[in-house]
């Protein structure tokens, strides 16, 4: 009878040792690091950089081209951020009066800045047009 109890106890101890060894081995394959921002409570928003070409055609027909890289999602926000456009907020959105340092005002000189996407007259304003990587956006004096 003593031998049976000893065998049962030995079996239980052996099972406990095997379970502990398996848990240790499983823990060794864990690829997490202590500097993981999620586990430390810090959340980072990944920035997706977009690139596009911006072309300015002034009143003499001279073209000036810029390569823009930004984490903004709207063309107008990126161009305002770069200091390439300025204007006034109106009932239809941003009324761009200055592009690349050249100011045009339809009320005073009969000319204005027209916004184009890939050489097509834009169907939306610069302040609502989403950036598409690789597209060309233009302002032309008209």
Coordinates of N, CA, C and O in Angstrom, one line a residue, residues 74-77 80 85 88-90 92-96 115 124-130 139:
X74 N -5.1 66.8 -46.5 CA -5.8 67.7 -47.4 C -4.7 68.6 -48.1 O -3.8 69.1 -47.5
X75 N -4.9 68.8 -49.4 CA -3.9 69.6 -50.2 C -3.8 71.0 -49.6 O -2.6 71.5 -49.4
X76 N -4.9 71.7 -49.3 CA -4.8 73.0 -48.8 C -4.0 73.1 -47.5 O -3.2 74.0 -47.2
X77 N -4.2 72.1 -46.6 CA -3.5 72.1 -45.3 C -2.0 72.0 -45.5 O -1.2 72.6 -44.9
X80 N -0.8 75.4 -47.0 CA -0.7 76.4 -46.0 C 0.5 76.2 -45.1 O 1.2 77.1 -44.7
X85 N 0.5 79.1 -50.0 CA -0.8 79.7 -50.3 C -1.3 80.5 -49.1 O -0.9 80.2 -47.9
X88 N -8.5 83.9 -47.6 CA -9.6 84.2 -46.6 C -10.6 83.1 -46.6 O -10.9 82.5 -47.7
X89 N -11.2 82.8 -45.5 CA -12.3 81.9 -45.4 C -13.5 82.6 -45.8 O -13.8 83.7 -45.4
X90 N -14.3 81.9 -46.7 CA -15.5 82.5 -47.2 C -16.6 81.5 -47.1 O -16.4 80.4 -46.6
X92 N -17.8 79.6 -49.3 CA -17.5 78.4 -50.1 C -16.2 77.7 -49.7 O -15.7 76.9 -50.4
X93 N -15.6 78.1 -48.6 CA -14.3 77.6 -48.2 C -13.2 78.6 -48.3 O -13.4 79.8 -48.3
X94 N -12.0 78.1 -48.4 CA -10.8 79.0 -48.5 C -10.7 79.7 -49.9 O -10.7 79.0 -50.9
X95 N -10.8 81.0 -49.9 CA -10.6 81.8 -51.1 C -9.1 82.2 -51.2 O -8.6 83.0 -50.5
X96 N -8.4 81.5 -52.0 CA -6.9 81.6 -52.1 C -6.6 82.9 -53.0 O -7.1 83.0 -54.1
X115 N -7.7 76.5 -59.2 CA -7.1 75.3 -58.7 C -7.3 74.2 -59.7 O -8.4 73.9 -60.1
X124 N -13.5 70.5 -56.6 CA -13.7 70.9 -55.2 C -12.6 71.9 -54.9 O -11.6 72.0 -55.6
X125 N -12.7 72.5 -53.7 CA -11.7 73.5 -53.3 C -10.5 72.9 -52.8 O -10.5 71.7 -52.4
X126 N -9.4 73.7 -52.7 CA -8.1 73.2 -52.2 C -8.2 72.7 -50.7 O -7.5 71.9 -50.3
X127 N -9.2 73.4 -50.0 CA -9.3 73.0 -48.6 C -10.2 71.8 -48.3 O -10.3 71.4 -47.2
X128 N -10.7 71.2 -49.4 CA -11.4 69.9 -49.2 C -10.9 68.8 -50.1 O -11.4 67.7 -50.0
X129 N -9.9 69.1 -50.9 CA -9.3 68.0 -51.8 C -8.3 67.2 -51.0 O -7.4 67.7 -50.5
X130 N -8.6 65.9 -51.0 CA -7.7 64.9 -50.3 C -6.5 64.7 -51.2 O -6.6 64.6 -52.4
X139 N -2.0 75.8 -59.1 CA -2.7 77.0 -59.1 C -2.3 77.8 -60.3 O -1.1 78.0 -60.6

